[in-house]
Tab-separated table of C-alpha atoms in Angstrom:
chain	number	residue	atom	x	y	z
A	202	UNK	CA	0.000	0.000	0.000
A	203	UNK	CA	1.422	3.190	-0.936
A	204	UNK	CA	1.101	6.364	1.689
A	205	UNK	CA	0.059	8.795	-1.037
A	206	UNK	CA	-3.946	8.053	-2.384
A	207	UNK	CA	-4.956	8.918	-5.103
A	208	UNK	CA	-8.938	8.615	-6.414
A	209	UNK	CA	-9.987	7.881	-9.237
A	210	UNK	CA	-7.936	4.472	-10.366
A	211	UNK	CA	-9.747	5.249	-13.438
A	212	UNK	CA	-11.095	7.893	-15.449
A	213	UNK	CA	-12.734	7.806	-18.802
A	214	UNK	CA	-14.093	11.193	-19.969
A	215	UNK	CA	-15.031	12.670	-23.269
A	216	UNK	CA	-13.461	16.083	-24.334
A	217	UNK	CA	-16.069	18.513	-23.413
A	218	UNK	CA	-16.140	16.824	-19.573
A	219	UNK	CA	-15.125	18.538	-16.694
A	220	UNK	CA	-13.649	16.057	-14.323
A	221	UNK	CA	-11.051	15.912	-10.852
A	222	UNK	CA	-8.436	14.019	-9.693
A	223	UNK	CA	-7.524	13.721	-5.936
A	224	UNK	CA	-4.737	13.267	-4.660
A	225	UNK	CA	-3.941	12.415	-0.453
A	226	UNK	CA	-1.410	12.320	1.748
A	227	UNK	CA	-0.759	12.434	5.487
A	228	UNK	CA	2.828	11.796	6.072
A	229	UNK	CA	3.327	15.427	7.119
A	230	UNK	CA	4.721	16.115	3.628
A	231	UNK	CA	4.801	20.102	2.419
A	232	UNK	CA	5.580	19.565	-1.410
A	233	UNK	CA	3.395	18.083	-3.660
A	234	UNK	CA	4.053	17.581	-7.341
A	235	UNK	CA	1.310	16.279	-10.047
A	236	UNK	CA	3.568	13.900	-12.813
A	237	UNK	CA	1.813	12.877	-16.229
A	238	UNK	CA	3.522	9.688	-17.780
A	239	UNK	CA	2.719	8.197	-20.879
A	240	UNK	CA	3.705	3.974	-21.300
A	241	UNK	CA	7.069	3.088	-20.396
A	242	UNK	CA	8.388	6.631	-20.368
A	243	UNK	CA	9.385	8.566	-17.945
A	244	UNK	CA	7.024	10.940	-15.345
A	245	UNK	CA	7.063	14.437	-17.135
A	246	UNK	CA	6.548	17.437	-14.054
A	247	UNK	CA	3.698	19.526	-14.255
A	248	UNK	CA	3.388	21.464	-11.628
A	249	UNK	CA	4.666	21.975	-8.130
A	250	UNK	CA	3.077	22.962	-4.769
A	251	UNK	CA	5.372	23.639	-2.257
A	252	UNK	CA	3.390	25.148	1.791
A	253	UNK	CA	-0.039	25.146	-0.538
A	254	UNK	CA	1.465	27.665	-2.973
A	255	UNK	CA	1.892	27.023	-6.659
A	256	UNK	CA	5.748	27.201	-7.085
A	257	UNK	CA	6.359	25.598	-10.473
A	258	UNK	CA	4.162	25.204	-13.721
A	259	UNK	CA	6.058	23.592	-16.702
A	260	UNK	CA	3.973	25.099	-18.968
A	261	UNK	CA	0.934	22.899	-18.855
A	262	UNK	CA	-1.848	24.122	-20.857
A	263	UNK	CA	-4.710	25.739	-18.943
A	264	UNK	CA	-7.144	22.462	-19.429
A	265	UNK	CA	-5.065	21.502	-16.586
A	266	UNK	CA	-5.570	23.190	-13.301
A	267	UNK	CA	-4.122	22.238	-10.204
A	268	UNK	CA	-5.675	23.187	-6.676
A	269	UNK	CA	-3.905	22.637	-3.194
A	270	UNK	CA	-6.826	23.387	-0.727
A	271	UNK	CA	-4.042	22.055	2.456
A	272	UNK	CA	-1.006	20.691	3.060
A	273	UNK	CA	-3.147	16.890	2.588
A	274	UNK	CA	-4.602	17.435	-0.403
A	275	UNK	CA	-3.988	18.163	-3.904
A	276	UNK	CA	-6.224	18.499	-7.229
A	277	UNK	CA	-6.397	18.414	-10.877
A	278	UNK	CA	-9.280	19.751	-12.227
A	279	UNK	CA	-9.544	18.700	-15.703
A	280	UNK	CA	-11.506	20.511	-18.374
A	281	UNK	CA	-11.820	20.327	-22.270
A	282	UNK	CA	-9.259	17.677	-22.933
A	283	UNK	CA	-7.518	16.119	-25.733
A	284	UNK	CA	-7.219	12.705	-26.825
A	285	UNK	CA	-3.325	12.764	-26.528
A	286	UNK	CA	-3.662	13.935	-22.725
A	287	UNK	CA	-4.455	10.159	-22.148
A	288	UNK	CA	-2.060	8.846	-19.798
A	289	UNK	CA	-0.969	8.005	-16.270
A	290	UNK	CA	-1.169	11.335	-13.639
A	291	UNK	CA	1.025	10.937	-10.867
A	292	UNK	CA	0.834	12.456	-7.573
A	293	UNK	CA	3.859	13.066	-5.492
A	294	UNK	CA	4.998	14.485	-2.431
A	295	UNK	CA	8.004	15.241	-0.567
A	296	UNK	CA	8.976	16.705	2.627
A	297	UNK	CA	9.543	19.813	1.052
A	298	UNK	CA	10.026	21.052	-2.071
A	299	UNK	CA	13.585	22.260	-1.642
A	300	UNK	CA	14.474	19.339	0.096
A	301	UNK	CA	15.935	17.348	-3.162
A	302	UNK	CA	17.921	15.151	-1.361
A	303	UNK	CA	14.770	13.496	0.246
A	304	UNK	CA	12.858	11.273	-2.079
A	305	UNK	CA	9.346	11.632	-3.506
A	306	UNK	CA	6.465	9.093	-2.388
A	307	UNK	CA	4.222	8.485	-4.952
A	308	UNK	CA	0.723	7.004	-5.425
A	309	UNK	CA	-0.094	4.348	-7.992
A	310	UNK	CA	-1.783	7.009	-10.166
A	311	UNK	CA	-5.275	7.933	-12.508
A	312	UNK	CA	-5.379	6.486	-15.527
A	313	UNK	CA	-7.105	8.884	-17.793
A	314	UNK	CA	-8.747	7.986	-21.316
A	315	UNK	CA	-9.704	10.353	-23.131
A	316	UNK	CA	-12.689	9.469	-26.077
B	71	UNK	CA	22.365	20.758	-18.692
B	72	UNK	CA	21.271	18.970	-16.046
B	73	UNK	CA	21.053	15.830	-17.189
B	74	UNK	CA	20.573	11.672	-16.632
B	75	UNK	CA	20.448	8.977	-18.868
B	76	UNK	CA	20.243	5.026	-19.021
B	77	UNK	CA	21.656	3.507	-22.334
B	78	UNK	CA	19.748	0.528	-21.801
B	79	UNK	CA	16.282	0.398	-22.681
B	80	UNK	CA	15.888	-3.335	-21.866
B	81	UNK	CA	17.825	-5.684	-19.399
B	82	UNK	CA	16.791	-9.238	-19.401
B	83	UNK	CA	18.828	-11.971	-16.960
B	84	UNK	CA	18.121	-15.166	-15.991
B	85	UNK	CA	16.678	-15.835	-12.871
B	86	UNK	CA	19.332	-15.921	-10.067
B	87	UNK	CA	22.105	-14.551	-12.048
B	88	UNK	CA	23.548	-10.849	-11.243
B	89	UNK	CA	21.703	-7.614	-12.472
B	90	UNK	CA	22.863	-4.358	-13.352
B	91	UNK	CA	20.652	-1.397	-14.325
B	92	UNK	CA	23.110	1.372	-15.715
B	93	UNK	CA	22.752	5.005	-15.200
B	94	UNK	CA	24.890	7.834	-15.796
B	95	UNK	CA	24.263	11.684	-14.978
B	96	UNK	CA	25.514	15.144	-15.709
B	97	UNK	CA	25.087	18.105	-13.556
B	98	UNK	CA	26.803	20.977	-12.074
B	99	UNK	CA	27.977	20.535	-8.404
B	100	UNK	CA	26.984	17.934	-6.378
B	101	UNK	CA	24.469	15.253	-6.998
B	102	UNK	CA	21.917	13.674	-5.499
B	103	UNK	CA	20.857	10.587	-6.589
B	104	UNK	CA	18.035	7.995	-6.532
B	105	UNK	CA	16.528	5.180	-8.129
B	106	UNK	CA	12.862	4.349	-8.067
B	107	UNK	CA	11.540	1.069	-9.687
B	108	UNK	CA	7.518	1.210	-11.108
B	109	UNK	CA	5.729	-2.294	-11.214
B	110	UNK	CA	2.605	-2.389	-14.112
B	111	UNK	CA	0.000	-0.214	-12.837
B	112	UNK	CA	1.582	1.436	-9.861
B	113	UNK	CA	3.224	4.226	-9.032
B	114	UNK	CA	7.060	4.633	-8.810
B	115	UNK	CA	8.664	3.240	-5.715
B	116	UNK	CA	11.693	4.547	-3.611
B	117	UNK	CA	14.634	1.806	-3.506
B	118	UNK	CA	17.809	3.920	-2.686
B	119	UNK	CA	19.578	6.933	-3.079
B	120	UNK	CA	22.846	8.898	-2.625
B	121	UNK	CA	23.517	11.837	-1.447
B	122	UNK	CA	27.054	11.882	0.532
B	123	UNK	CA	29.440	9.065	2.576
B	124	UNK	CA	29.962	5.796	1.391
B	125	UNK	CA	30.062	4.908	-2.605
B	126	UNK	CA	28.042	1.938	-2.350
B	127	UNK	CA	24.374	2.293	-1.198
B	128	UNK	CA	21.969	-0.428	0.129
B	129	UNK	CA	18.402	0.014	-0.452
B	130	UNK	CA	14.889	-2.169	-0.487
B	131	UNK	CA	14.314	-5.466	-1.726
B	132	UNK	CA	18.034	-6.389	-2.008
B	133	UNK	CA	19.203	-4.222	-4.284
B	134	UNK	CA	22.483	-1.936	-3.679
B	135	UNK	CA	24.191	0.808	-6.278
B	136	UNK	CA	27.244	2.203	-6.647
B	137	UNK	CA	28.339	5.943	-7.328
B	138	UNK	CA	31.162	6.602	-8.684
B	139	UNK	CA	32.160	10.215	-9.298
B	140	UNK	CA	35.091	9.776	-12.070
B	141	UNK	CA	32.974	8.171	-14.464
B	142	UNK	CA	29.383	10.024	-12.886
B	143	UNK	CA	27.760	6.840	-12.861
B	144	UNK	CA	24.921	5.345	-10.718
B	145	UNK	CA	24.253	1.669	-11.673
B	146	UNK	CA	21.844	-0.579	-9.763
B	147	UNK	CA	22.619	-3.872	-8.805
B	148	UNK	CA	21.094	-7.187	-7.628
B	149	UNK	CA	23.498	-9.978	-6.401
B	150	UNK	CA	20.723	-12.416	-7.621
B	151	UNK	CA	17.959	-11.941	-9.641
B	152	UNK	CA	14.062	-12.894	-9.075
B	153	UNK	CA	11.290	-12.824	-11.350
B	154	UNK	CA	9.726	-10.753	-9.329
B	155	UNK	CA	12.099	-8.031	-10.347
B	156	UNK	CA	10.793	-7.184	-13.650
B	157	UNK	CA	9.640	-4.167	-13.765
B	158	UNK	CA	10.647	-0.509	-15.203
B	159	UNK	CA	13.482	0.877	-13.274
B	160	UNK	CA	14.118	4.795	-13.612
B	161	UNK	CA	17.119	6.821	-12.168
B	162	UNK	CA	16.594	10.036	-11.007
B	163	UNK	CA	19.170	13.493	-9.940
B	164	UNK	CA	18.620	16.390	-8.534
B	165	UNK	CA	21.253	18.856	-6.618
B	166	UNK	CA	21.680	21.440	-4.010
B	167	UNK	CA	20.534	24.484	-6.185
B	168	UNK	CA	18.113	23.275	-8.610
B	169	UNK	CA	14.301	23.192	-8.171
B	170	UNK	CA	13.455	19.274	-9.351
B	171	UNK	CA	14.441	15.850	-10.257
B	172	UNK	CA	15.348	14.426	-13.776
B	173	UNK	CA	14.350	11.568	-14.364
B	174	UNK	CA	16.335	9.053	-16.947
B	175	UNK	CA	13.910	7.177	-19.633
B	176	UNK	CA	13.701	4.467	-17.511
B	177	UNK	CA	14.737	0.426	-18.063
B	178	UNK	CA	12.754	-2.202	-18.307
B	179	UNK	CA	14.382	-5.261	-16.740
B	180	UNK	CA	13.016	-9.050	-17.156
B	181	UNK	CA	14.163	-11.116	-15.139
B	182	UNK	CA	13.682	-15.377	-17.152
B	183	UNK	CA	12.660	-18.165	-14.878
């Protein structure tokens, strides 16, 4: 069982949907990073919350819009997608986000099909 | 650049023979380094990292890695390998002054009974 949760395992949605993903953790953890990873490559970074504040956005389109509403919880509200924004999204969190020498925990992940 | 990579994109090895996973990195300064391994349909999971002290690290399940600075490499390794092993291994750097982790494009290891 991994520490972080994230709901849902599954999402299929079409492109005019407006869906969330939710993301958990309770290990104390004050960074908390949303990955997207398509098959057998690696987790791309899309954004960064570091003490509930947006700290980095690698220039992920707006149909992507992250929410931290505490230091447990973290969102991705999804709106107006494309087909090639199917994939695995990640959440990950750390003890803080300029702590790099501490690893990231993550959670097993949404898969998200988009029709 | 900040950089990692992993020149293999598929290990297989026979089931209790040796394993190496090989990663090499390039950044400016100090690294800190760590690999993570991701079974199908789960998230990545922490085996070891580096960061300062001893060259050779000991992490979950077994597995161990050595850093060596000179040729700013990072490989995993497994004494003996289970089928249970197989799965897609990624490296992973970050250091003191930057702002994330890189992640290498992962290996996928199979491990034959």
């Amino acid at each position: 069982d991994t520490e972080v949760t994230q709901t849902p395992k599954h999402l299929v949605m079409g492109m005019t949907n407006k869906k969330s993903l939710k993301c958990e953790q309770h290990m104390g953890h004050r960074a908390m990073y949303w990955y997207k990873q398509k098959a057998k490559k690696p987790p791309e970074l899309m954004f960064v919350y570091s003490y509930e504040k947006l700290s980095i956005n690698e220039s992920v389109p707006s149909r992507f819009s992250p929410e931290c509403p505490n230091s447990s919880l973290l969102n991705l509200h999804l709106h107006a997608l494309q087909p090639e924004d199917s994939a695995l999204y990640l959440c990950a969190s750390s003890l803080s986000a300029g702590s790099l020498n501490q690893p990231q925990h993550f959670g097993d992940g949404t898969r998200l099909s988009i029709l | 650049a900040q950089s990692v990579a992993q020149p293999e994109d598929q290990v297989n090895v026979a089931e209790g023979n040796p394993l190496t996973v090989k990663c090499t990195y390039s950044v400016s300064g100090n690294p800190y380094l760590f690999w993570y391994v991701q079974y199908p349909n789960r998230g990545l999971q922490f085996l070891l990292k580096y960061i300062t002290g001893d060259n050779l690290v000991k992490g979950s399940y077994g597995f161990e890695a050595e850093f060596n600075k000179s040729q700013t490499s990072f490989h995993l390794k497994k004494p003996s390998a289970l089928v249970s092993d197989s799965a897609l291994y990624f490296c992973a750097v970050s250091f003191l002054t930057g702002n994330q982790f890189y992640f290498g494009t992962g290996t996928s290891l199979t491990v034959i009974p």
